[in-house]
Coordinates of C-alpha atoms in Angstrom, one line a residue:
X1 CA 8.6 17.5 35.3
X2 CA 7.7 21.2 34.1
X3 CA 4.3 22.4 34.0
X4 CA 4.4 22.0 30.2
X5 CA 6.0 18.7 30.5
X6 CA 2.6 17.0 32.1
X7 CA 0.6 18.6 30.3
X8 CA 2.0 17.6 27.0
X9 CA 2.4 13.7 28.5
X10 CA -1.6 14.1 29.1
X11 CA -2.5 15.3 25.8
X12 CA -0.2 12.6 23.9
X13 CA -2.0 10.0 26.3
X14 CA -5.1 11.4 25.5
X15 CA -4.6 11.8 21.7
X16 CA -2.8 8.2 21.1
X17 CA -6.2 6.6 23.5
X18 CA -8.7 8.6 21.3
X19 CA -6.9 7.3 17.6
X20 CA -6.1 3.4 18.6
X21 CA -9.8 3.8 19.8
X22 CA -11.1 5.9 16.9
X23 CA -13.4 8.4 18.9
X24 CA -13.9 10.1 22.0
X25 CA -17.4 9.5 24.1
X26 CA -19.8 11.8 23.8
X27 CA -18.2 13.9 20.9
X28 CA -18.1 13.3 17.0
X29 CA -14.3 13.5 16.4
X30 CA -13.5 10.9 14.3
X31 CA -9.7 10.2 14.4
X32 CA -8.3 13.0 12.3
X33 CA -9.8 15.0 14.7
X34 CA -8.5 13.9 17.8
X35 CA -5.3 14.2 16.0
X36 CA -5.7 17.0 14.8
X37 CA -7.1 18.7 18.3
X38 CA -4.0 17.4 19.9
X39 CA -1.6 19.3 17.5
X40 CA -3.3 22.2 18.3
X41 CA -3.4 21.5 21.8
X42 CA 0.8 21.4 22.0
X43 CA 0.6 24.2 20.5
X44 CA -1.8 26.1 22.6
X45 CA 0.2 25.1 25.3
X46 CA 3.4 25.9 24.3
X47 CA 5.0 22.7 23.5
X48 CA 5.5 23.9 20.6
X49 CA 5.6 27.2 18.4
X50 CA 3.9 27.5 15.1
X51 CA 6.8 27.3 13.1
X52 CA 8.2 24.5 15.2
X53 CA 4.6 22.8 14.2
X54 CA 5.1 23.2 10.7
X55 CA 8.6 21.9 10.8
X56 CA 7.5 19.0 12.4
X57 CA 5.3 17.8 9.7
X58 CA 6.9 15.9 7.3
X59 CA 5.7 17.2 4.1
X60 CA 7.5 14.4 1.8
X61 CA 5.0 11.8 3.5
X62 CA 1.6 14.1 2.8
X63 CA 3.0 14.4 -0.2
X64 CA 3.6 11.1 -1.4
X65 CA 0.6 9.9 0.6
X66 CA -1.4 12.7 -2.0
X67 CA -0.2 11.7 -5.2
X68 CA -0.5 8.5 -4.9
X69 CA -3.9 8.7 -3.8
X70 CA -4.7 10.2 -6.9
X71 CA -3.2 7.9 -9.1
X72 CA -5.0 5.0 -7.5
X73 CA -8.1 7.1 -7.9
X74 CA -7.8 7.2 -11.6
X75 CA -6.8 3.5 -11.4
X76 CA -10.0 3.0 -10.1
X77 CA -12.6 5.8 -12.0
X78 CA -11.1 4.6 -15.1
X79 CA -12.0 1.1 -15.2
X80 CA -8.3 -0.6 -14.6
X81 CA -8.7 -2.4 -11.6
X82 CA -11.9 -4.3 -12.5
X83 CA -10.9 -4.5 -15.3
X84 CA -7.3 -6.4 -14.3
X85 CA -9.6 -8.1 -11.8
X86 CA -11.6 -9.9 -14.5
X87 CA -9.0 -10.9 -16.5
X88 CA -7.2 -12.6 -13.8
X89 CA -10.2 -14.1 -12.2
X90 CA -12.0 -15.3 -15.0
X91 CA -9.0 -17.6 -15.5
X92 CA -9.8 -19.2 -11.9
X93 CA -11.8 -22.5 -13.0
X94 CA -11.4 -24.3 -9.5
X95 CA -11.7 -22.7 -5.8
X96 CA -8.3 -23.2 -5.0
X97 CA -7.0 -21.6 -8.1
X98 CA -9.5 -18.5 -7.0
X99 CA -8.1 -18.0 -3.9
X100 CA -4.6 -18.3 -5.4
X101 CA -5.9 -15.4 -8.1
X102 CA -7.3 -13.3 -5.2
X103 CA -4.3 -13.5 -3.2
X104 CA -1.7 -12.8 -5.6
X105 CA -3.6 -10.1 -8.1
X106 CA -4.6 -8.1 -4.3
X107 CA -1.0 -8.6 -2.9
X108 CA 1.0 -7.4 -6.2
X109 CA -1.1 -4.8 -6.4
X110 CA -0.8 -3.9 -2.7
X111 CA 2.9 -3.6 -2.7
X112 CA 3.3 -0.6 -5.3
X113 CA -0.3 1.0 -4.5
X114 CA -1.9 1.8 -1.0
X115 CA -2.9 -1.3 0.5
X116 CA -6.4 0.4 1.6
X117 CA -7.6 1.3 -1.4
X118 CA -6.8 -1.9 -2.9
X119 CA -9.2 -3.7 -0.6
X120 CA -11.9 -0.9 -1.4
X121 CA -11.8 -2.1 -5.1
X122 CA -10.7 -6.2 -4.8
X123 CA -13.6 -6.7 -1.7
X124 CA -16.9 -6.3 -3.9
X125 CA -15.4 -8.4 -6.7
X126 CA -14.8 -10.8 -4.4
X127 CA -18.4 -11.0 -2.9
X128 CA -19.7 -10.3 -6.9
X129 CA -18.0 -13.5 -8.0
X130 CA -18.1 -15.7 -4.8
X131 CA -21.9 -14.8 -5.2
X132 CA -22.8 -15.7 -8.9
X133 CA -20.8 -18.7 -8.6
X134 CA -22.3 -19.8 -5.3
X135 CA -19.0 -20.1 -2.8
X136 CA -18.3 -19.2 0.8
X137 CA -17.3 -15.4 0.1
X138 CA -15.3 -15.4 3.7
X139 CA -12.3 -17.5 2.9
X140 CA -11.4 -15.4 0.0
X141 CA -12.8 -12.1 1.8
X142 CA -10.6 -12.6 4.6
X143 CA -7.4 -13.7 1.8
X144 CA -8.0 -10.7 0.5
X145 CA -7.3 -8.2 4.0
X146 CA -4.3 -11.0 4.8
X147 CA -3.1 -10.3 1.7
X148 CA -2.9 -6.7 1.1
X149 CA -1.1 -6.4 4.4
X150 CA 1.2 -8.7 3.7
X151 CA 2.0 -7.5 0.1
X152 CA 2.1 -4.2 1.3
X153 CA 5.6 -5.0 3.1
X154 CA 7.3 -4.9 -0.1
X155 CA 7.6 -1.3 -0.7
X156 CA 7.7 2.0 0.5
X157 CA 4.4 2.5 -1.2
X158 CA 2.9 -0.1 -0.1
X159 CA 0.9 1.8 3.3
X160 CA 0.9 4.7 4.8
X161 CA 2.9 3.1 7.5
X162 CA 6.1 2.8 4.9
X163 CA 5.2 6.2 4.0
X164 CA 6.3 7.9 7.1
X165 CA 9.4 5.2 7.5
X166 CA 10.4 6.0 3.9
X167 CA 10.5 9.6 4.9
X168 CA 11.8 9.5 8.1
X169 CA 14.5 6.7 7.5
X170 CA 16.0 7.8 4.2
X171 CA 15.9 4.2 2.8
X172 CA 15.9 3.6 -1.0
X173 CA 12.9 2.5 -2.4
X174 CA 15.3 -0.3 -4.4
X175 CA 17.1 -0.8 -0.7
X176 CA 13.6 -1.3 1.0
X177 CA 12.3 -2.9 -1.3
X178 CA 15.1 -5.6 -1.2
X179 CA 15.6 -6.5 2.1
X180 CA 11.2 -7.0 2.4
X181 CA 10.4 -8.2 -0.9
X182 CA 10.9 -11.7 0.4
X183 CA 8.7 -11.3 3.7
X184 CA 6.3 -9.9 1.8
X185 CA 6.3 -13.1 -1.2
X186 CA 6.6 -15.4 2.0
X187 CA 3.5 -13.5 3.7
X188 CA 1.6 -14.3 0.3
X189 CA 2.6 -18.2 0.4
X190 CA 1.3 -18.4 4.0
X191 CA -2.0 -16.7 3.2
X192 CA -2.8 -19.3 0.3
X193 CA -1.8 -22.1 2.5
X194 CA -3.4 -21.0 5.6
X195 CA -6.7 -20.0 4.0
X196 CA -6.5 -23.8 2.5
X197 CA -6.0 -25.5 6.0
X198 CA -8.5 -23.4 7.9
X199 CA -11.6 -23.6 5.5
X200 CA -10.6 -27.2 4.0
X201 CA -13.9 -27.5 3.6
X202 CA -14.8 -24.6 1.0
X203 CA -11.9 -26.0 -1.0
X204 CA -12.4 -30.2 -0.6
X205 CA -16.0 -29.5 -2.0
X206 CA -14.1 -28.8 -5.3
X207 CA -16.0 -27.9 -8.7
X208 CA -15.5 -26.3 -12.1
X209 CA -15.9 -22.7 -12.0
X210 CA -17.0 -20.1 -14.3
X211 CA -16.7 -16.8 -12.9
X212 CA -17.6 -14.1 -14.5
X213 CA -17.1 -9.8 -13.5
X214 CA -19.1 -7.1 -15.3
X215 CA -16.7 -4.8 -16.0
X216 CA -18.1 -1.9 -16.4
X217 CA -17.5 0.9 -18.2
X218 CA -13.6 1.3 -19.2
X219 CA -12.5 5.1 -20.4
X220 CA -9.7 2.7 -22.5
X221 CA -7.7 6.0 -23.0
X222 CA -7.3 6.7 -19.5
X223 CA -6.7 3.0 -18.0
X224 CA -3.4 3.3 -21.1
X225 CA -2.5 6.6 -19.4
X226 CA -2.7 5.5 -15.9
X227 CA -1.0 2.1 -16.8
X228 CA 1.7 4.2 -18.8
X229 CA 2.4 6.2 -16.1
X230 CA 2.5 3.7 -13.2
X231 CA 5.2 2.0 -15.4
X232 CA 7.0 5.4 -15.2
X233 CA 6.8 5.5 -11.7
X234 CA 8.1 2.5 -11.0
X235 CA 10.9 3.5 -13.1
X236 CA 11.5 6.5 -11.2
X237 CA 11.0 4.7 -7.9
X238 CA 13.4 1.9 -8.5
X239 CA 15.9 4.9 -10.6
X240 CA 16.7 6.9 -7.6
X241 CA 13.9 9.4 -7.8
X242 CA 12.5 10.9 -4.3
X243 CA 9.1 8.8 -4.5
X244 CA 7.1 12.1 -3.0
X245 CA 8.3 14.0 -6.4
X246 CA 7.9 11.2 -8.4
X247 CA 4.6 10.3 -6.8
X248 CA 3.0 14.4 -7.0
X249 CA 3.9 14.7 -10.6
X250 CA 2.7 11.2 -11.8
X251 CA -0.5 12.5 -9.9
X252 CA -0.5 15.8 -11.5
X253 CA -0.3 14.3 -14.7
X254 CA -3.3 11.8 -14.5
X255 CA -5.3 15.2 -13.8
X256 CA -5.0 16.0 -17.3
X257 CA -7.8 14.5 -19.1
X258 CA -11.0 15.6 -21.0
X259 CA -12.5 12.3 -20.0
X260 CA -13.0 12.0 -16.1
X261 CA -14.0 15.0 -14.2
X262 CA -11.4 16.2 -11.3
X263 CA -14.6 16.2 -8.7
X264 CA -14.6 12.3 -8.9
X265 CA -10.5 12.0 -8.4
X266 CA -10.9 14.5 -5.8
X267 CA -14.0 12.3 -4.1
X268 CA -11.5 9.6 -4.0
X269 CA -8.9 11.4 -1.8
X270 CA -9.1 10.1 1.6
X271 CA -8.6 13.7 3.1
X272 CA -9.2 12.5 6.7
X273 CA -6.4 10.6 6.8
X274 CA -3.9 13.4 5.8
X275 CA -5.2 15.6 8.5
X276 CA -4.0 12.7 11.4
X277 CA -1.2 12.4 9.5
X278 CA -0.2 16.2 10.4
X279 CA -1.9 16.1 13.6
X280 CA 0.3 13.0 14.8
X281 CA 3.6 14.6 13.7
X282 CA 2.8 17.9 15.9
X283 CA 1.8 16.0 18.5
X284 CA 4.9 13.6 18.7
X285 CA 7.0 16.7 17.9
X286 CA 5.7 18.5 21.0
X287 CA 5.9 15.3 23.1
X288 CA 9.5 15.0 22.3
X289 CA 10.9 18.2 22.4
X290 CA 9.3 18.7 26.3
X291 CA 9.5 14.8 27.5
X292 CA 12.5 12.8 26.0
X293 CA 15.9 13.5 27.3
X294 CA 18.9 12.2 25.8
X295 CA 19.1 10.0 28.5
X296 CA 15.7 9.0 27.9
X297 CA 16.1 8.0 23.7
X298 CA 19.5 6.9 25.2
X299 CA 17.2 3.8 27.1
X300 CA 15.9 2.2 23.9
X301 CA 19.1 0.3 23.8
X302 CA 19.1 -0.5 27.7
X303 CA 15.3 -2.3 27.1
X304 CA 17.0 -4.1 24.5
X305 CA 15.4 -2.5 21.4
X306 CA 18.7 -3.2 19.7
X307 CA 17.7 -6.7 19.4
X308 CA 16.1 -7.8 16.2
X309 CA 13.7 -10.3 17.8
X310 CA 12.7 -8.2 20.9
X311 CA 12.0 -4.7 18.6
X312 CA 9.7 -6.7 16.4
X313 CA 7.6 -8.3 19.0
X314 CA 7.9 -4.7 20.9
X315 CA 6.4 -3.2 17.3
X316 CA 3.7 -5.9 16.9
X317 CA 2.3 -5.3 20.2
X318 CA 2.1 -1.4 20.1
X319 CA 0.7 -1.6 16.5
X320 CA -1.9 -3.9 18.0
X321 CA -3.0 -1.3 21.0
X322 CA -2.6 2.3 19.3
X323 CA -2.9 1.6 15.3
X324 CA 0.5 0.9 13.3
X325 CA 1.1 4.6 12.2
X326 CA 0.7 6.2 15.5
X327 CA 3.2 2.8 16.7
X328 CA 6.1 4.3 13.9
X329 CA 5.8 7.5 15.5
X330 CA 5.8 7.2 18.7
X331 CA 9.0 4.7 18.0
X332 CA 10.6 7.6 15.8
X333 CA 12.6 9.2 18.5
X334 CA 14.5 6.1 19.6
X335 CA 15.5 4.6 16.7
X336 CA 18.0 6.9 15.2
X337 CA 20.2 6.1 18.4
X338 CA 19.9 2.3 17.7
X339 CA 23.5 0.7 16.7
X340 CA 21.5 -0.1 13.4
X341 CA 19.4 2.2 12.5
X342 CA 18.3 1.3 8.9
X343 CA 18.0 -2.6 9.8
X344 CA 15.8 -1.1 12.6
X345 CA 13.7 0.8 10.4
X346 CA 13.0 -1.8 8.5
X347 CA 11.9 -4.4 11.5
X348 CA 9.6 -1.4 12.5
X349 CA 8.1 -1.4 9.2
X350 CA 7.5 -4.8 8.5
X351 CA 6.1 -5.6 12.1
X352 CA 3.8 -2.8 11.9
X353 CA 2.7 -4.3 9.0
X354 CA 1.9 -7.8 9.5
X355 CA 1.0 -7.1 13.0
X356 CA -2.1 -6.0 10.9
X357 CA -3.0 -9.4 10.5
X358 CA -3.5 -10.4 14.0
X359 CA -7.3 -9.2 14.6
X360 CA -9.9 -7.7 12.2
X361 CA -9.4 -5.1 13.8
X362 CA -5.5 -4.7 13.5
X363 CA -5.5 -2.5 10.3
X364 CA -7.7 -0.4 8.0
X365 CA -7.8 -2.9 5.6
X366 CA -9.3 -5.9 7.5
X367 CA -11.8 -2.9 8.2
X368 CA -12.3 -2.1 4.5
X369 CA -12.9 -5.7 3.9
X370 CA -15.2 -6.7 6.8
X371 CA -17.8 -3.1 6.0
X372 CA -17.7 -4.1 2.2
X373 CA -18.3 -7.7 3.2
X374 CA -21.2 -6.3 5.9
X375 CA -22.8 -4.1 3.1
X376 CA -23.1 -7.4 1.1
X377 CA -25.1 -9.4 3.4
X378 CA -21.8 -11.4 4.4
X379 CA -20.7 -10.6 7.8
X380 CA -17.0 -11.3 8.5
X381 CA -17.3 -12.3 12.2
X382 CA -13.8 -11.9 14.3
X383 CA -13.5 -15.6 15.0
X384 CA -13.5 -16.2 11.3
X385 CA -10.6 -13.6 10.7
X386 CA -9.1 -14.8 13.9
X387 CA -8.4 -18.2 13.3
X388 CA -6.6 -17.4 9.9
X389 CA -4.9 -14.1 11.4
X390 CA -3.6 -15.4 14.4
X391 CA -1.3 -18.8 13.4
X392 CA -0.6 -15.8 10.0
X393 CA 1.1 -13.7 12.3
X394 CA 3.3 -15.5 14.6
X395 CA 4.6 -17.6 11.3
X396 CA 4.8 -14.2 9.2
X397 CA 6.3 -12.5 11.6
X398 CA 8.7 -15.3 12.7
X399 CA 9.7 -15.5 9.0
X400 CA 10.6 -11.6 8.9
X401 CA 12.3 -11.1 11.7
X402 CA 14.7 -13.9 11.6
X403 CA 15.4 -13.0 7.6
X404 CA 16.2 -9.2 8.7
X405 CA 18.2 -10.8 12.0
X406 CA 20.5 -11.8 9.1
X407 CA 21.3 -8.8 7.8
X408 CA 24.2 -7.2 8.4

């Protein structure tokens, strides 16, 4: 191995260790800057030239990542989502029929928006209604992480995860959404059912309900906009449309109002995450071009990553110790030379996905969920996420990898 060649290995060590751990000792780099140090650092070393680091960002995924940012940020400054939360909750008279609300109304959403901003809106309703009507907020906390990751499998739009696979893989959005659709419907079944088993007792101690969500102030103009032009979206998803173009101009679009000021869109934008977005390309780019040989991508199908079975449970592991995002990257280089690459994809992306569920700490949604349910005066302990997360894995995982197993 060259000179260049270890030190690239060490700083793609380095950088993966400092994102699935989400710092560095001693320093305040928070994990777009780790990532973004460790672009840098290929470069500074000669991994890499500057125009080899630019080509190896892909732009389509900051690019759809953006815009729809931004249209879930007018979603949300406008009114729409609590407002669509209290319709569909307010209809919830019994506990069970809450957590079926909750599940569904955060999945659905989940699977055309990004699941992590979902759970930043859904999570204090939750704790609001759970709270006035007197419940155990932590069953339906906890359906509410499960469930985003789960409905999030639907579509490339779903996480930022199926962002970079959409890009990379060339998949349709109608295509994708087809062959995980199912997994992800299944994955909602599961949560209802498992949630009901595990807390039996939140649900047994049964009770009319009225729950009732302030909803706010609604800028009615701008939730018909928004609404309007997610419906277009859709449209132009499902129609063939490249979903970055589709996604930048539906953005672009929602920015032309009299009613909200930009500032509060623009507060919405989780920049952060864009940066280790950019960061992680370079540094996978550099990685590659000095470490993998063609004999080296060549041994993905040698380990057996050809198998359905054995590249999910591969991809549910490595999403578990470095993050799911980081995971799909560092799995980018040896799946192109799989007999199947598309099928492959889309193991990789619905393993990375549900592997999520596993621990509160497996995605940034159970995150989202667990600070918001903090911030409340409701810890969300581990064991409590556990013992619903683990027996949800294995069975959700199970359930996608032998439906894509059948595909051709």
């Amino acid at each position: 191995m060259t000179l260049t060649g270890a030190a690239a290995l060490l700083i793609l060590v380095l950088t993966y260790a400092g994102v699935a751990i989400g710092r560095i000792p001693g320093l305040r780099l928070d994990r777009a800057g780790i990532a973004l140090l460790g672009g840098a650092a290929m470069i500074a070393i000669g991994a890499l030239s500057m125009e080899d680091a630019y080509r190896a960002i892909n732009f389509d995924t900051i690019t759809l990542l953006l815009g729809m940012m931004i249209v879930v940020a007018h979603l949300k400054v406008s009114g729409a989502f609590r407002g669509l939360g209290a319709i569909a909750i307010e209809h919830a008279h019994a506990p069970f029929m809450l957590l079926v609300m909750v599940t569904l109304l955060t999945g659905v959403l989940s699977a055309f928006l990004v699941n992590d901003a979902i759970c930043l809106v859904m999570a204090p309703i939750v704790v609001h209604v759970t709270r006035v009507i007197n419940r155990n907020p932590i069953p339906y906390l906890i359906a509410t992480a499960t469930a985003s990751n789960c409905g999030s499998v639907a579509t490339i739009t779903g996480n930022p995860q199926n962002m970079v696979i959409g890009a990379l893989s060339g998949i349709s959005y109608p295509a994708f959404s087809a062959a995980l659709a199912p997994v992800a419907l299944f994955g909602l079944v599961a949560v209802i059912v498992i949630v009901r088993i595990v807390y039996r007792t939140e649900f047994t101690r049964n009770g009319e309900l009225t729950p009732h969500i302030s909803r706010g102030r609604m800028h009615r103009g701008q939730v018909l906009k928004a609404v309007v032009v997610c419906i277009g979206l859709a449209i132009a998803f499902f129609a063939g449309v490249p979903v970055a173009k589709a996604a930048l101009i539906g953005g672009a679009i929602l920015l032309l109002t009299r009613a909200i000021k930009p500032s509060r869109i623009y507060r919405e934008i989780d920049g952060p995450l864009l940066f280790m977005f950019a960061g992680l390309f370079v540094v996978v780019a550099g990685a590659e071009k000095t470490l993998l040989t063609s004999d080296m991508i060549a041994s993905a199908k040698n380990i057996g990553l050809d198998d359905v079975w054995r590249l999910s449970g591969f991809t549910a592991v490595l999403s578990n110790i470095m993050s799911n995002v980081p995971a799909v990257l560092a799995l980018r280089p040896f799946i192109p030379g799989l007999e199947n690459p598309e099928r492959a994809w889309l193991v990789v992306a619905m393993s990375s996905t549900l592997a999520g569920n596993f621990t509160l700490l497996g995605s940034v949604a159970n995150l989202i969920v667990a600070e918001q349910s903090k911030s409340a005066g409701t810890p969300l302990s581990f064991g409590a996420f556990f013992k619903v997360g683990l027996p949800l894995t294995l069975i959700t995982l199970a359930f996608g990898t032998a439906w894509l197993a059948m595909m051709s």
